[in-house]
């Protein structure tokens, strides 16, 4: 038995494309700002041709078939690129659902016998739903990639190392310190110590909302690593609440030089380096 | 047999480790170095690890041993030029190399040793650092 | 990260470790693989240091054995898995062996717990009289 739907789709390809395009163009959610109608038509045409070409009598009933790999690839690349361009999941989904509507509409006009129409429609439905699902899946994957990239970027910008004086580095930490962040902080700080040949590093934690035993552990590790490299590490910006929690939690910071403010840490650093800052003597005219 | 060269610079000894130490080589270094301290009466030992990519607990123990042994023989040990990745790993491993002095590079290591010697010899010997008048 | 996904082995290599001089070549081999998958320098250093500890442990307590290096993937993660198998006397009390400061040899006793901190996954199976297998995983960005 020759499958009706396959035959009709091959014959009516251009009508389907027209219907589908109309569906998309009429939709309120059309994003002309993100993609021109020209590109949209090309994208739609590519997907439809690929679908019609790979749809055969044998595979229309098994939507998981390997024959559809090309279509899946196309759908994946479309939805990933849409995710990155900022399309909403709904807009991306409509793209595929719109094709389903167009296909079903064509079947409705071509097949007269209700029973055949029902059977064929169910089949097409199943295949297209499968594709829609696949589209959603890859769309979410695309968004996850965006999130991962942003996480990396945030981690990078949030740990600047500043050279405050010849031989003195300062690193203001803003936000919560967890182990992956500490690792980045530590790496940046130690590398900068090597690059600048600095012998003192000041770690300012005024921007860290809370210090629990885990954060304290991270700070102690950073100080230990700095010392192994042959530099001294001062921790500044200890707020009263932090001092309180540290003592209440029984954390031992006695091996670390701690200062209340960055200014006093800098003063200590000058002392260690045997530097003195003096007020300029005014010359009498 | 491969050997790690030990250079004498004034009253200090300088060892630059440039290959990955396998166990026998490291143990040889330990005994060679201690013998050199005795022979030259060195006041300080500088171990340059800037080209070492791995320090495991074995190697850490050797460094610690050298420091402790030379301490008994009245010489300070400074490990210089440790790579950031190596320092982070050592801390995570739980090996902070207690009793070993550290410095960023050989030059700073020498400064550190000189100041240690000055501290110890105190007031009677002021500007004559690097002088070798030891009586043992 | 989902842990339900299975790990797939992409590449593997097996080395026999019987003497002290096998340690450095083994470490170099681990490094080659770590560099190949683009592992960051700090993670590389942690992996190789941990590998060095485990291979020394195997020599000292297990009388040598087999060290396997595998490149694995899980989801979007790539990493290195190391498996150390010996037919030595085994470890009677694993819990104690995993405590900082415990050692039966003349070392400092930070071999196992220290190594665990360097890795992302750590598993040890031991049966007295049969042998010990230690499996560790270090992810590329872990």
Tab-separated table of N, CA and C in Angstrom, chain B residues 25-111:
chain	number	residue	atom	x	y	z
B	25	UNK	N	67.237	9.923	42.907
B	25	UNK	CA	67.891	11.201	42.656
B	25	UNK	C	67.616	12.180	43.792
B	26	UNK	N	66.381	12.170	44.275
B	26	UNK	CA	66.004	13.071	45.352
B	26	UNK	C	66.734	12.707	46.639
B	27	UNK	N	66.823	11.408	46.896
B	27	UNK	CA	67.504	10.998	48.122
B	27	UNK	C	68.993	11.313	48.057
B	28	UNK	N	69.584	11.155	46.849
B	28	UNK	CA	70.981	11.534	46.678
B	28	UNK	C	71.182	13.012	46.936
B	29	UNK	N	70.254	13.812	46.426
B	29	UNK	CA	70.365	15.254	46.595
B	29	UNK	C	70.389	15.601	48.078
B	30	UNK	N	69.507	14.948	48.824
B	30	UNK	CA	69.420	15.201	50.258
B	30	UNK	C	70.780	14.988	50.921
B	31	UNK	N	71.414	13.841	50.643
B	31	UNK	CA	72.679	13.564	51.346
B	31	UNK	C	73.816	14.420	50.796
B	32	UNK	N	73.832	14.643	49.471
B	32	UNK	CA	74.874	15.500	48.882
B	32	UNK	C	74.840	16.886	49.503
B	33	UNK	N	73.618	17.407	49.603
B	33	UNK	CA	73.451	18.773	50.077
B	33	UNK	C	73.923	18.897	51.523
B	34	UNK	N	73.544	17.931	52.347
B	34	UNK	CA	73.924	18.001	53.759
B	34	UNK	C	75.443	17.897	53.896
B	35	UNK	N	76.060	17.046	53.067
B	35	UNK	CA	77.522	16.946	53.091
B	35	UNK	C	78.174	18.260	52.680
B	36	UNK	N	77.587	18.913	51.682
B	36	UNK	CA	78.120	20.191	51.220
B	36	UNK	C	78.009	21.253	52.311
B	37	UNK	N	76.902	21.239	53.023
B	37	UNK	CA	76.727	22.209	54.111
B	37	UNK	C	77.858	22.029	55.115
B	38	UNK	N	78.144	20.793	55.435
B	38	UNK	CA	79.196	20.499	56.400
B	38	UNK	C	80.551	20.959	55.851
B	39	UNK	N	80.833	20.578	54.590
B	39	UNK	CA	82.137	20.834	53.994
B	39	UNK	C	82.404	22.334	53.857
B	40	UNK	N	81.388	23.097	53.405
B	40	UNK	CA	81.622	24.517	53.132
B	40	UNK	C	81.260	25.412	54.304
B	41	UNK	N	80.581	24.857	55.279
B	41	UNK	CA	80.135	25.686	56.397
B	41	UNK	C	79.143	26.737	55.958
B	42	UNK	N	78.330	26.377	54.976
B	42	UNK	CA	77.372	27.343	54.434
B	42	UNK	C	76.361	27.763	55.483
B	43	UNK	N	75.915	29.017	55.362
B	43	UNK	CA	74.950	29.559	56.308
B	43	UNK	C	73.522	29.454	55.773
B	44	UNK	N	73.420	29.205	54.472
B	44	UNK	CA	72.081	29.135	53.894
B	44	UNK	C	72.052	28.233	52.678
B	45	UNK	N	70.878	27.658	52.436
B	45	UNK	CA	70.696	26.810	51.265
B	45	UNK	C	69.509	27.345	50.466
B	46	UNK	N	69.727	27.583	49.167
B	46	UNK	CA	68.641	28.035	48.298
B	46	UNK	C	68.271	26.893	47.364
B	47	UNK	N	67.019	26.505	47.375
B	47	UNK	CA	66.582	25.471	46.437
B	47	UNK	C	65.609	26.108	45.446
B	48	UNK	N	66.029	26.186	44.197
B	48	UNK	CA	65.211	26.821	43.162
B	48	UNK	C	64.319	25.759	42.518
B	49	UNK	N	63.014	25.881	42.722
B	49	UNK	CA	62.080	24.889	42.168
B	49	UNK	C	61.230	25.492	41.049
B	50	UNK	N	61.724	26.598	40.445
B	50	UNK	CA	60.869	27.293	39.473
B	50	UNK	C	60.555	26.451	38.240
B	51	UNK	N	61.389	25.437	37.934
B	51	UNK	CA	61.022	24.618	36.772
B	51	UNK	C	60.471	23.253	37.183
B	52	UNK	N	60.091	23.121	38.434
B	52	UNK	CA	59.491	21.856	38.877
B	52	UNK	C	57.976	21.942	38.717
B	53	UNK	N	57.403	20.980	37.994
B	53	UNK	CA	55.960	21.058	37.758
B	53	UNK	C	55.155	20.245	38.765
B	54	UNK	N	55.815	19.355	39.486
B	54	UNK	CA	55.106	18.511	40.460
B	54	UNK	C	55.889	18.425	41.761
B	55	UNK	N	55.218	18.714	42.880
B	55	UNK	CA	55.814	18.369	44.170
B	55	UNK	C	54.802	17.502	44.903
B	56	UNK	N	55.099	16.217	45.034
B	56	UNK	CA	54.194	15.336	45.757
B	56	UNK	C	54.699	15.190	47.192
B	57	UNK	N	54.029	14.348	47.987
B	57	UNK	CA	54.406	14.299	49.400
B	57	UNK	C	55.827	13.755	49.583
B	58	UNK	N	56.259	12.899	48.669
B	58	UNK	CA	57.624	12.376	48.759
B	58	UNK	C	58.643	13.508	48.620
B	59	UNK	N	58.464	14.265	47.547
B	59	UNK	CA	59.355	15.385	47.269
B	59	UNK	C	59.246	16.447	48.374
B	60	UNK	N	58.019	16.659	48.871
B	60	UNK	CA	57.810	17.605	49.955
B	60	UNK	C	58.571	17.167	51.189
B	61	UNK	N	58.580	15.844	51.422
B	61	UNK	CA	59.291	15.326	52.583
B	61	UNK	C	60.788	15.571	52.444
B	62	UNK	N	61.312	15.362	51.206
B	62	UNK	CA	62.745	15.595	50.979
B	62	UNK	C	63.083	17.055	51.297
B	63	UNK	N	62.243	17.983	50.802
B	63	UNK	CA	62.493	19.408	51.055
B	63	UNK	C	62.468	19.701	52.561
B	64	UNK	N	61.473	19.114	53.242
B	64	UNK	CA	61.365	19.295	54.686
B	64	UNK	C	62.576	18.740	55.408
B	65	UNK	N	63.022	17.543	54.975
B	65	UNK	CA	64.204	16.930	55.584
B	65	UNK	C	65.422	17.811	55.437
B	66	UNK	N	65.616	18.326	54.212
B	66	UNK	CA	66.786	19.162	53.966
B	66	UNK	C	66.761	20.363	54.903
B	67	UNK	N	65.575	20.972	55.047
B	67	UNK	CA	65.450	22.144	55.908
B	67	UNK	C	65.790	21.794	57.358
B	68	UNK	N	65.213	20.705	57.846
B	68	UNK	CA	65.442	20.332	59.239
B	68	UNK	C	66.904	19.970	59.476
B	69	UNK	N	67.483	19.192	58.559
B	69	UNK	CA	68.878	18.776	58.724
B	69	UNK	C	69.818	19.973	58.703
B	70	UNK	N	69.576	20.906	57.747
B	70	UNK	CA	70.499	22.035	57.695
B	70	UNK	C	70.318	22.949	58.914
B	71	UNK	N	69.073	22.991	59.397
B	71	UNK	CA	68.805	23.772	60.610
B	71	UNK	C	69.690	23.284	61.765
B	72	UNK	N	69.762	21.957	61.912
B	72	UNK	CA	70.590	21.392	62.976
B	72	UNK	C	72.050	21.785	62.774
B	73	UNK	N	72.432	21.938	61.488
B	73	UNK	CA	73.816	22.305	61.199
B	73	UNK	C	73.963	23.805	61.040
B	74	UNK	N	72.997	24.570	61.559
B	74	UNK	CA	73.070	26.016	61.596
B	74	UNK	C	73.017	26.684	60.213
B	75	UNK	N	72.208	26.159	59.332
B	75	UNK	CA	72.003	26.817	58.043
B	75	UNK	C	70.503	26.870	57.776
B	76	UNK	N	70.056	27.990	57.185
B	76	UNK	CA	68.618	28.107	56.871
B	76	UNK	C	68.368	27.669	55.431
B	77	UNK	N	67.196	27.133	55.195
B	77	UNK	CA	66.856	26.702	53.839
B	77	UNK	C	65.720	27.561	53.295
B	78	UNK	N	65.894	28.034	52.064
B	78	UNK	CA	64.836	28.793	51.408
B	78	UNK	C	64.476	28.097	50.103
B	79	UNK	N	63.190	27.798	49.939
B	79	UNK	CA	62.722	27.241	48.665
B	79	UNK	C	62.235	28.418	47.831
B	80	UNK	N	62.786	28.589	46.636
B	80	UNK	CA	62.415	29.764	45.851
B	80	UNK	C	61.746	29.405	44.529
B	81	UNK	N	60.866	30.313	44.083
B	81	UNK	CA	60.283	30.236	42.741
B	81	UNK	C	59.229	29.171	42.542
B	82	UNK	N	58.479	28.833	43.596
B	82	UNK	CA	57.474	27.790	43.402
B	82	UNK	C	56.358	28.270	42.468
B	83	UNK	N	55.968	27.409	41.531
B	83	UNK	CA	54.911	27.740	40.588
B	83	UNK	C	53.559	27.812	41.309
B	84	UNK	N	52.664	28.734	40.871
B	84	UNK	CA	51.348	28.846	41.503
B	84	UNK	C	50.590	27.504	41.564
B	85	UNK	N	50.575	26.784	40.442
B	85	UNK	CA	49.819	25.521	40.415
B	85	UNK	C	50.367	24.536	41.443
B	86	UNK	N	51.686	24.544	41.606
B	86	UNK	CA	52.313	23.631	42.566
B	86	UNK	C	51.936	24.030	43.992
B	87	UNK	N	51.939	25.354	44.256
B	87	UNK	CA	51.598	25.841	45.600
B	87	UNK	C	50.154	25.472	45.945
B	88	UNK	N	49.229	25.699	44.997
B	88	UNK	CA	47.819	25.378	45.242
B	88	UNK	C	47.657	23.885	45.540
B	89	UNK	N	48.335	23.063	44.746
B	89	UNK	CA	48.226	21.612	44.930
B	89	UNK	C	48.774	21.177	46.290
B	90	UNK	N	49.910	21.747	46.684
B	90	UNK	CA	50.498	21.383	47.969
B	90	UNK	C	49.558	21.712	49.121
B	91	UNK	N	48.914	22.880	49.047
B	91	UNK	CA	47.990	23.284	50.100
B	91	UNK	C	46.810	22.316	50.164
B	92	UNK	N	46.281	21.988	48.974
B	92	UNK	CA	45.138	21.075	48.917
B	92	UNK	C	45.523	19.689	49.435
B	93	UNK	N	46.716	19.299	49.151
B	93	UNK	CA	47.222	17.997	49.596
B	93	UNK	C	47.419	17.988	51.114
B	94	UNK	N	47.538	19.175	51.694
B	94	UNK	CA	47.724	19.261	53.139
B	94	UNK	C	49.186	19.253	53.537
B	95	UNK	N	50.011	19.825	52.700
B	95	UNK	CA	51.449	19.800	52.923
B	95	UNK	C	51.996	21.221	52.859
B	96	UNK	N	51.883	21.995	53.932
B	96	UNK	CA	52.288	23.407	53.838
B	96	UNK	C	53.790	23.642	54.011
B	97	UNK	N	54.609	22.585	53.991
B	97	UNK	CA	56.069	22.712	54.113
B	97	UNK	C	56.484	23.554	55.331
B	98	UNK	N	56.043	23.127	56.485
B	98	UNK	CA	56.377	23.873	57.702
B	98	UNK	C	57.884	23.855	57.943
B	99	UNK	N	58.407	24.974	58.409
B	99	UNK	CA	59.829	25.026	58.754
B	99	UNK	C	60.714	25.345	57.563
B	100	UNK	N	60.109	25.497	56.387
B	100	UNK	CA	60.894	25.853	55.211
B	100	UNK	C	60.568	27.313	54.880
B	101	UNK	N	61.623	28.126	54.684
B	101	UNK	CA	61.366	29.500	54.246
B	101	UNK	C	61.104	29.495	52.751
B	102	UNK	N	60.347	30.492	52.292
B	102	UNK	CA	60.085	30.567	50.849
B	102	UNK	C	60.350	31.991	50.354
B	103	UNK	N	60.680	32.107	49.076
B	103	UNK	CA	60.865	33.419	48.464
B	103	UNK	C	60.476	33.322	47.004
B	104	UNK	N	60.175	34.498	46.425
B	104	UNK	CA	59.689	34.508	45.049
B	104	UNK	C	60.739	34.091	44.040
B	105	UNK	N	61.979	34.555	44.251
B	105	UNK	CA	63.043	34.205	43.319
B	105	UNK	C	64.370	34.139	44.067
B	106	UNK	N	65.436	33.747	43.352
B	106	UNK	CA	66.730	33.531	43.992
B	106	UNK	C	67.213	34.812	44.679
B	107	UNK	N	67.035	35.944	43.979
B	107	UNK	CA	67.510	37.205	44.522
B	107	UNK	C	66.845	37.518	45.869
B	108	UNK	N	65.497	37.381	45.891
B	108	UNK	CA	64.772	37.652	47.133
B	108	UNK	C	65.116	36.622	48.200
B	109	UNK	N	65.385	35.403	47.749
B	109	UNK	CA	65.789	34.351	48.683
B	109	UNK	C	67.083	34.705	49.376
B	110	UNK	N	68.031	35.252	48.597
B	110	UNK	CA	69.326	35.654	49.173
B	110	UNK	C	69.129	36.769	50.184
B	111	UNK	N	68.279	37.745	49.818
B	111	UNK	CA	68.008	38.846	50.753
B	111	UNK	C	67.476	38.302	52.072
